[in-house]
Tab-separated table of C-alpha atoms and ligand atoms in Angstrom:
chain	number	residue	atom	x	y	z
A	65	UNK	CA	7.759	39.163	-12.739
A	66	UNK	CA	8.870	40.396	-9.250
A	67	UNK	CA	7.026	41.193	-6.240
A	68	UNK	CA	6.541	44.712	-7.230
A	69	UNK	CA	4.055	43.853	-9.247
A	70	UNK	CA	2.002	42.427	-7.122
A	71	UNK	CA	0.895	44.514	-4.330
A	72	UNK	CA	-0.187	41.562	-2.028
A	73	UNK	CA	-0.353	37.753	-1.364
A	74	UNK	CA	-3.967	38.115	-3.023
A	75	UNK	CA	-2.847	39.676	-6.254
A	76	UNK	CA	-0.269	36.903	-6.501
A	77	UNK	CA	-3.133	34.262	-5.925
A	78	UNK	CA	-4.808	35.741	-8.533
A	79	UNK	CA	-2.555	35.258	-10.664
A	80	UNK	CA	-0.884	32.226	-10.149
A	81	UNK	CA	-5.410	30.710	-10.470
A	82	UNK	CA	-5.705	31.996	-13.533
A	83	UNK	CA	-2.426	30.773	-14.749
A	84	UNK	CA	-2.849	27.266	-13.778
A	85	UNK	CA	-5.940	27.606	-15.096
A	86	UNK	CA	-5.328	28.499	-18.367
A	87	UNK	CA	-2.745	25.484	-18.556
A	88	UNK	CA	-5.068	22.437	-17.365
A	89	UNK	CA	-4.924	22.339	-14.116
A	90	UNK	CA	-8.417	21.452	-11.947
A	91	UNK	CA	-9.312	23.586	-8.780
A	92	UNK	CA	-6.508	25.786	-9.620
A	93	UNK	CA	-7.722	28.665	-6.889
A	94	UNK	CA	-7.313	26.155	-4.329
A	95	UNK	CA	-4.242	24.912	-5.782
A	96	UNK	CA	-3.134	28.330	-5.528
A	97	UNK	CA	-3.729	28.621	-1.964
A	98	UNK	CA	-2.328	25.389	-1.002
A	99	UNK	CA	0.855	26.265	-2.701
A	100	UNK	CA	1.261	29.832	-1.365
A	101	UNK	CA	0.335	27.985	2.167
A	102	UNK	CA	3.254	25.475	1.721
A	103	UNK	CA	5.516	28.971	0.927
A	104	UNK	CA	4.558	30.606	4.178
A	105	UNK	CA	4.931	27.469	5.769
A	106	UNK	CA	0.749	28.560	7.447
A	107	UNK	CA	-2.539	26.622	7.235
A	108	UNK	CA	-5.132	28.240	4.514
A	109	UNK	CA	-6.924	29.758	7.052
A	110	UNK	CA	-4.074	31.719	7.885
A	111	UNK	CA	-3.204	32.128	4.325
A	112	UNK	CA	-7.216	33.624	4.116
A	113	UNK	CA	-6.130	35.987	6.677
A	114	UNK	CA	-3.635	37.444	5.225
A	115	UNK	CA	-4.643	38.385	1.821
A	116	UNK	CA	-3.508	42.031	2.304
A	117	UNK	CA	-0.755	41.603	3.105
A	118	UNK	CA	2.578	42.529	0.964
A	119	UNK	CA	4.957	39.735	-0.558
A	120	UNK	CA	8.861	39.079	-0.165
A	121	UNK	CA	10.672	38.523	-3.218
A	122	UNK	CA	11.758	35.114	-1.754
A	123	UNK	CA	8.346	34.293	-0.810
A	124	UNK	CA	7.330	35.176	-4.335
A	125	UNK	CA	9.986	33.202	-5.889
A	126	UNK	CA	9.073	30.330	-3.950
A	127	UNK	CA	5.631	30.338	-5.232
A	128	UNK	CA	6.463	30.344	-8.682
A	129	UNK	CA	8.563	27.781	-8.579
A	130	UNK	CA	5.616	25.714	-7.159
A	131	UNK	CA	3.252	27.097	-9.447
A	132	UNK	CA	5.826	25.825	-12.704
A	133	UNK	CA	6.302	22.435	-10.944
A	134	UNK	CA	2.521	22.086	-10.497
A	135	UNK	CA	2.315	22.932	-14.691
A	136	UNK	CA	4.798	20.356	-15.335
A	137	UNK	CA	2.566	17.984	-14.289
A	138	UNK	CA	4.546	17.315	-10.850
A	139	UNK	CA	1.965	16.045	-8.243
A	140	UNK	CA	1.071	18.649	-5.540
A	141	UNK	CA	1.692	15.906	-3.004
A	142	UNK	CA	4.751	15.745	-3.834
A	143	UNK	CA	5.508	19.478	-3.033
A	144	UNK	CA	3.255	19.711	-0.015
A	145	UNK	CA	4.208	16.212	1.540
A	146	UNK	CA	1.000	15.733	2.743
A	147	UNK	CA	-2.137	13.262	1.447
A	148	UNK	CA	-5.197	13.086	3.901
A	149	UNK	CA	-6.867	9.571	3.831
A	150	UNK	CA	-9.847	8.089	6.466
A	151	UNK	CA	-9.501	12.078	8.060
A	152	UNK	CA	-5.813	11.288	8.902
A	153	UNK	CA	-3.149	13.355	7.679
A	154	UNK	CA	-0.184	11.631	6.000
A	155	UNK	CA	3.547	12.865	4.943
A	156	UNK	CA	4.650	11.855	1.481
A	157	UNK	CA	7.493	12.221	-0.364
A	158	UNK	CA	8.928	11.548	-4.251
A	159	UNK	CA	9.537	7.704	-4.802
A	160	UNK	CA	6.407	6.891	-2.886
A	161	UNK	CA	3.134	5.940	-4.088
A	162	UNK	CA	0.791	8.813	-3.370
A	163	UNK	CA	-2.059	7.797	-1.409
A	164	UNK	CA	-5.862	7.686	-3.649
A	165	UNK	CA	-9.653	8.312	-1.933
A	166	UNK	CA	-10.556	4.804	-3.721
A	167	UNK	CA	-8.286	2.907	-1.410
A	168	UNK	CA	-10.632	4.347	1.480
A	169	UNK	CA	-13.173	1.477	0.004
A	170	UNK	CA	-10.706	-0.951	1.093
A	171	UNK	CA	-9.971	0.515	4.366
A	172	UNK	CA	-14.055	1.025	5.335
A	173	UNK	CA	-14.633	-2.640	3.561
A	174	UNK	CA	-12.174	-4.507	6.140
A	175	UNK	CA	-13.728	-2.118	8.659
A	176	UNK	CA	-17.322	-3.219	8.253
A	177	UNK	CA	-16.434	-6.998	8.839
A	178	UNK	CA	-15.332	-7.629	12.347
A	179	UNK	CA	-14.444	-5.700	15.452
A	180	UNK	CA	-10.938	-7.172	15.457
A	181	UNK	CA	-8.442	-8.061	13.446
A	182	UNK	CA	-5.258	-9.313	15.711
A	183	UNK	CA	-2.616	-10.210	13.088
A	184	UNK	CA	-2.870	-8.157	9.604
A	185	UNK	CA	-0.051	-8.494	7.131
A	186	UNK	CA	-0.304	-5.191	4.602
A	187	UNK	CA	1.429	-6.165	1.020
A	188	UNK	CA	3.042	-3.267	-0.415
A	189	UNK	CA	2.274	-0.507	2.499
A	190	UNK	CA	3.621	2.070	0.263
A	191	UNK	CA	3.206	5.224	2.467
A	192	UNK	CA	1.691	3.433	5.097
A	193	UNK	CA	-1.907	4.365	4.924
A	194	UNK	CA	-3.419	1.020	4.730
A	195	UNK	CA	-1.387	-0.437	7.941
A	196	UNK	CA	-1.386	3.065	9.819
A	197	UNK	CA	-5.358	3.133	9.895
A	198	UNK	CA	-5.871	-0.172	10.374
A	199	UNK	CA	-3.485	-0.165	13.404
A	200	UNK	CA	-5.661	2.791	14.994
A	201	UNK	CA	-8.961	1.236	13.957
A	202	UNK	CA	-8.086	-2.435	15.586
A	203	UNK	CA	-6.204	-1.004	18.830
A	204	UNK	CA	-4.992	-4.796	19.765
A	205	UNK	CA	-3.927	-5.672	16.257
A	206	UNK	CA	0.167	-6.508	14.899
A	207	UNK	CA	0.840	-5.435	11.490
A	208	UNK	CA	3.187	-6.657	9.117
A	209	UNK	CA	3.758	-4.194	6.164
A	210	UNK	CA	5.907	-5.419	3.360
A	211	UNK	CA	7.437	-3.194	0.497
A	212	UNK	CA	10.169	-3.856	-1.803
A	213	UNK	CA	10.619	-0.192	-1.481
A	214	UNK	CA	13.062	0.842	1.255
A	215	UNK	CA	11.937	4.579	0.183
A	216	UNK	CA	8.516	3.666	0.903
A	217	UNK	CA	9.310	1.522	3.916
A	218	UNK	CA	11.000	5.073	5.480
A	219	UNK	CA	8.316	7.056	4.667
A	220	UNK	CA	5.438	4.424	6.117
A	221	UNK	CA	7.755	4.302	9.234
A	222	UNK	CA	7.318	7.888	10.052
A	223	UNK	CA	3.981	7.920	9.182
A	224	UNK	CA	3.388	5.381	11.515
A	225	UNK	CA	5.224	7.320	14.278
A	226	UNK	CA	3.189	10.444	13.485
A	227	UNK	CA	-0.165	8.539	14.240
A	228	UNK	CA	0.821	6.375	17.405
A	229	UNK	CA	1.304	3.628	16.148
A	230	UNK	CA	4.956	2.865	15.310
A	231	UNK	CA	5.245	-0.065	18.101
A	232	UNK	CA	2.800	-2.337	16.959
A	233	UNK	CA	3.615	-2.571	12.693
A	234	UNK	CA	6.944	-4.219	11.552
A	235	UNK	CA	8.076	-2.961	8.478
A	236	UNK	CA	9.546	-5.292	6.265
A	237	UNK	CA	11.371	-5.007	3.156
A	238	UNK	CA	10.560	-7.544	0.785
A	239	UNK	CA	9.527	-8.909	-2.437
A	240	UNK	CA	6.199	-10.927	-2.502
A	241	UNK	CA	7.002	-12.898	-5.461
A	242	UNK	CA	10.042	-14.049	-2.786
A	243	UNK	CA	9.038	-13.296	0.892
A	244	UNK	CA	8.573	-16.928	2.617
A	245	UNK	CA	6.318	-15.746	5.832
A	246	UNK	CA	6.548	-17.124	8.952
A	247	UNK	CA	3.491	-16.973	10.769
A	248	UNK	CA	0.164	-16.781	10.022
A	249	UNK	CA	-2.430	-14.026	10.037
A	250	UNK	CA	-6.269	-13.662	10.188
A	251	UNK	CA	-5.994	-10.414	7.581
A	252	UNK	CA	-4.466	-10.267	4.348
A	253	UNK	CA	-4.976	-6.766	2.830
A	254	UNK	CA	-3.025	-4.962	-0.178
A	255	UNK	CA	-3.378	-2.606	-2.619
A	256	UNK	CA	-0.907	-3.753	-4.799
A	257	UNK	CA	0.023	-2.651	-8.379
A	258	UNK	CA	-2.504	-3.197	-11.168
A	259	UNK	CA	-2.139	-1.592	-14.112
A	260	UNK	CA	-1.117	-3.648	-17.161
A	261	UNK	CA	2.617	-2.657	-18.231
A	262	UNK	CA	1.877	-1.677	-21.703
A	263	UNK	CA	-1.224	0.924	-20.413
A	264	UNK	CA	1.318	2.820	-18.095
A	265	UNK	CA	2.272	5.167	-20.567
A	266	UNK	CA	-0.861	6.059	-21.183
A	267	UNK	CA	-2.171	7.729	-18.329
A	268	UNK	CA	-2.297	11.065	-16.879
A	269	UNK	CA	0.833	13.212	-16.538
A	270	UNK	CA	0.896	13.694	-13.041
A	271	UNK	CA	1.369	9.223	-12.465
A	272	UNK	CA	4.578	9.912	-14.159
A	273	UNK	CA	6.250	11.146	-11.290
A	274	UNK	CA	5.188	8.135	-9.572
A	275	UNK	CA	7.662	4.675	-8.938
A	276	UNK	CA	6.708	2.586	-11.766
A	277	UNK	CA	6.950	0.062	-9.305
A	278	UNK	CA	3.771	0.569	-7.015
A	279	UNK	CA	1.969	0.833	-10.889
A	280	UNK	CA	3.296	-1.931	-12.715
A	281	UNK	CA	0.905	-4.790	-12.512
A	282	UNK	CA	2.558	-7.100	-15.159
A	283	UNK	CA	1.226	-7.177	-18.793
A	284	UNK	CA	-2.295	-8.240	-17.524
A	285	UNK	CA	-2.395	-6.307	-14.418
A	286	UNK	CA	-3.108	-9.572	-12.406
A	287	UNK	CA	0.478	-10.914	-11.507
A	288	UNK	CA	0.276	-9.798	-7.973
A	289	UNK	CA	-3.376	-11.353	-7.024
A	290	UNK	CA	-2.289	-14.596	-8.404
A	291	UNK	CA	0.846	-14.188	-6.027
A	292	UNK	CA	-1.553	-12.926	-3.387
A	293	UNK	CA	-3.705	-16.070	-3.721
A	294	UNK	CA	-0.632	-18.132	-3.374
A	295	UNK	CA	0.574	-16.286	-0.214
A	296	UNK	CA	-2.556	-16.916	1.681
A	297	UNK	CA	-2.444	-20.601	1.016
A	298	UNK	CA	1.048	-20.395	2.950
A	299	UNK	CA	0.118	-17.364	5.581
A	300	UNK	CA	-3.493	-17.108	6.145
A	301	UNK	CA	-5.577	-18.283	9.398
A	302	UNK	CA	-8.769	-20.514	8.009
A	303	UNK	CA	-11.852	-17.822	8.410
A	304	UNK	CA	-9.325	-15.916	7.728
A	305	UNK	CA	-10.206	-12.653	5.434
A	306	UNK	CA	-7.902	-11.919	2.020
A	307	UNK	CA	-8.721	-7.919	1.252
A	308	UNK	CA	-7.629	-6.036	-2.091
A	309	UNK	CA	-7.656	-3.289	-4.186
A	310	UNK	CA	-8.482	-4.106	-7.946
A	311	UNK	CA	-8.802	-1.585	-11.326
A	312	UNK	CA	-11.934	-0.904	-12.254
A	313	UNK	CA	-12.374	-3.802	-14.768
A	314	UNK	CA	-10.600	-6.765	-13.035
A	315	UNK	CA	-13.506	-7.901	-10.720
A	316	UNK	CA	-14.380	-10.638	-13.142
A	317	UNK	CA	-10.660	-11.590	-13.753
A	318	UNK	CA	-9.559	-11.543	-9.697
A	319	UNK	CA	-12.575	-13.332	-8.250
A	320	UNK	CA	-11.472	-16.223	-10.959
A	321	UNK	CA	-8.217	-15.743	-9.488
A	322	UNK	CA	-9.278	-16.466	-5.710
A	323	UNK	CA	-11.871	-18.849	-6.893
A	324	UNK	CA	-9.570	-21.423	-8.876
A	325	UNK	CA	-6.879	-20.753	-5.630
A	326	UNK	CA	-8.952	-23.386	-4.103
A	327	UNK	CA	-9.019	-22.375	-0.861
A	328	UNK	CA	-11.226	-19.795	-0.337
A	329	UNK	CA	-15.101	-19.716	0.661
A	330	UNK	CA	-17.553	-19.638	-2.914
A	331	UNK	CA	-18.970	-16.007	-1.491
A	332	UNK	CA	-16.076	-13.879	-3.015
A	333	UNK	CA	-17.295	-10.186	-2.817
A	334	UNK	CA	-16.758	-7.151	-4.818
A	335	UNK	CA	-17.371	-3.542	-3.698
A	336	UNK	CA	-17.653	-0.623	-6.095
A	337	UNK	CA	-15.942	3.096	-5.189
A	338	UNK	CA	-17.703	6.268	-4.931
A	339	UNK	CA	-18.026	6.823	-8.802
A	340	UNK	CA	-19.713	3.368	-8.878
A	341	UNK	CA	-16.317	1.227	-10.358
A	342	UNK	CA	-15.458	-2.145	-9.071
A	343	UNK	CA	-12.412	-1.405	-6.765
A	344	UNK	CA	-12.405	-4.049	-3.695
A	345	UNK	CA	-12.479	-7.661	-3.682
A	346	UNK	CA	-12.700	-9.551	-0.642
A	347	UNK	CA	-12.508	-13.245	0.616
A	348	UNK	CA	-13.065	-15.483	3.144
A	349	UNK	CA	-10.553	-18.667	3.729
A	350	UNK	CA	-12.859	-21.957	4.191
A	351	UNK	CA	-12.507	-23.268	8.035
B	27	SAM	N1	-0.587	0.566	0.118
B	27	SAM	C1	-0.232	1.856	-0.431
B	27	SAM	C2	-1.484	2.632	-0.778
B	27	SAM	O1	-2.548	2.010	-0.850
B	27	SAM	O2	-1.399	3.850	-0.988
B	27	SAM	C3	0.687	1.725	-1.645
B	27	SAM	C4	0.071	1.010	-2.812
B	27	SAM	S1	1.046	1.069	-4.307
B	27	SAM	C5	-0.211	0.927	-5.502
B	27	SAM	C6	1.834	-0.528	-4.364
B	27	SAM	C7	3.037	-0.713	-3.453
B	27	SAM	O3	3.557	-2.045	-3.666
B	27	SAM	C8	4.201	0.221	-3.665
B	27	SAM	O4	4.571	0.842	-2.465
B	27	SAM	C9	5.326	-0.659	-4.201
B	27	SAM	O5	6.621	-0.262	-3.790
B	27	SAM	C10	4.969	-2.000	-3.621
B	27	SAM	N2	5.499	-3.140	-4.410
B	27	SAM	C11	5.670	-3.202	-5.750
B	27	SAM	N3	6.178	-4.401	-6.105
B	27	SAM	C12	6.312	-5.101	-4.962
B	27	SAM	C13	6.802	-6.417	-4.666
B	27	SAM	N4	7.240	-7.232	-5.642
B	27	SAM	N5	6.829	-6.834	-3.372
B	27	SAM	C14	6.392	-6.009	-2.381
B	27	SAM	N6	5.926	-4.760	-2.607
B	27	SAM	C15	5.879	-4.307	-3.865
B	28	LIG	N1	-5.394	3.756	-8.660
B	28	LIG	C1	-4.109	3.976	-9.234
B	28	LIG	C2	-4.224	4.808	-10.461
B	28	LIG	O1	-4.783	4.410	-11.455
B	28	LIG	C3	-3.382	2.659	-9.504
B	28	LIG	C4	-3.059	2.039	-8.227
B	28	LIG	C5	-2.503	0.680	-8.298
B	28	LIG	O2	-1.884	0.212	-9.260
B	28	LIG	N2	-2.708	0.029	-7.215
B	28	LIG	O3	-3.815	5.920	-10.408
């Protein structure tokens, strides 16, 4: 196919909807238009307002490239760099966990409890959405933000420049099964991996093209909140609050978790996500 058969950038959108379409992929119009967007290097609404006009053979080439990376199941964030999360726009690149709506539970959860949080330590920031918003929603906080992922570490860096807020989070690379901390906090938060090992395979194509790492909870999915548990004992303030992200059927298994840890208050909450799944579990270190 070459540009001369399509007469404009709307014939080409056309086109490249249906396509997707036809091969699986969901919202494929707007797909269309976020990819030809990311070509022209414009916002849709520029895109919109340019329908008529005619198409390069670059420009064109660029596209379907997109368009065959989108139907090999490679994530859209991935080609676009950019996630939005709590109305804040994010970069994100391959190797980097790609930031989910459900993780905006968390984010509004921690949100809803006090009006400041001074010391928060994030456990594997990933892309830096957890530590970037809470760093602009508590203006006199510190953040820690751990990753084992120097990748991810990078990429949460410059997100954290690109929102303000680079002076008051210190990135730290680190394992949590290994990271000794060395001061205490009043907020523990993380979204950490949870799937069990042996269900990894099994989901949609697009995860694929994620680090295995930011998925791979262990064969029960619940190595980390144990390790989480065990952290706060050494790192967290008493009244301080322990914040995480769980799968939609380990409420039952992570409140056990926190509860047999010992140290935490007998009220340990769990919020459910917009489609009405368990997704946040919170706690409350006894004084
Ligand atoms: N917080 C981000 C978010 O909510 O979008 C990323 C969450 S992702 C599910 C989990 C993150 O934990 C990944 O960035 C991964 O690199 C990191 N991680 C995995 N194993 C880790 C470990 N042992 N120690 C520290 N971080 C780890
Ligand atoms: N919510 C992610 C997914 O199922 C998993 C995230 C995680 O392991 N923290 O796509």
């Amino acid at each position: 196919m070459t540009s001369r058969e399509f007469k404009s950038v709307k014939d080409a959108l056309l086109w490249a909807a249906s396509y997707l379409q036809k091969k699986g992929v969901e919202n494929s119009r707007l797909e269309a238009e976020v990819l030809f967007s990311k070509v022209l290097e414009v916002d849709r609404g520029k895109l919109l307002a340019s329908l008529k006009d005619p198409l390069g053979e670059e420009q064109l080439e660029r596209f379907k490239f997109f368009v065959a990376e989108r139907i090999r199941g490679y994530p859209l964030q991935y080609i676009t760099h950019e996630q939005e999360f709590m109305s804040l726009n994010f970069y994100v690149e391959e190797g980097v966990f790609i930031p989910r709506g459900d993780t905006e539970v968390l984010v509004e959860a921690v949100m809803s409890l006090e009006k400041k949080f001074e010391k928060i330590l994030d456990v594997g920031t990933g892309s830096g959405i957890i530590a970037v918003t809470l760093a602009k929603i508590f203006p006199e906080s510190r953040i820690t933000a751990l990753d084992v992922s120097e990748k991810a570490l990078e990429n949460a860096s410059l997100n954290a420049e690109k929102h303000g807020v680079r002076d008051r989070i210190i990135f730290i690379k680190g394992d949590i099964f290994f990271w000794q901390p060395k001061e205490f906090f009043d907020l523990v938060v993380s979204n950490p991996p949870y799937i069990p090992s042996g269900d990894i395979l099994k989901l949609q194509k697009e995860i694929s093209f994620e680090p295995i790492k930011a998925l791979d909870g262990g064969p029960d999915g619940l190595k980390f909140y144990y390790r989480l548990a065990e952290l706060c004992s050494a790192c967290l303030h008493p009244g301080g609050v322990l914040a995480v992200e769980i799968g939609w059927n380990q409420a039952r298994e992570v409140r056990k978790i926190f509860y047999d840890a010992g140290i935490f208050e007998n009220e340990i909450k769990v919020l459910k996500d917009y489609g009405g799944r368990d997704r946040v579990v919170i706690c409350r270190r006894k004084l």
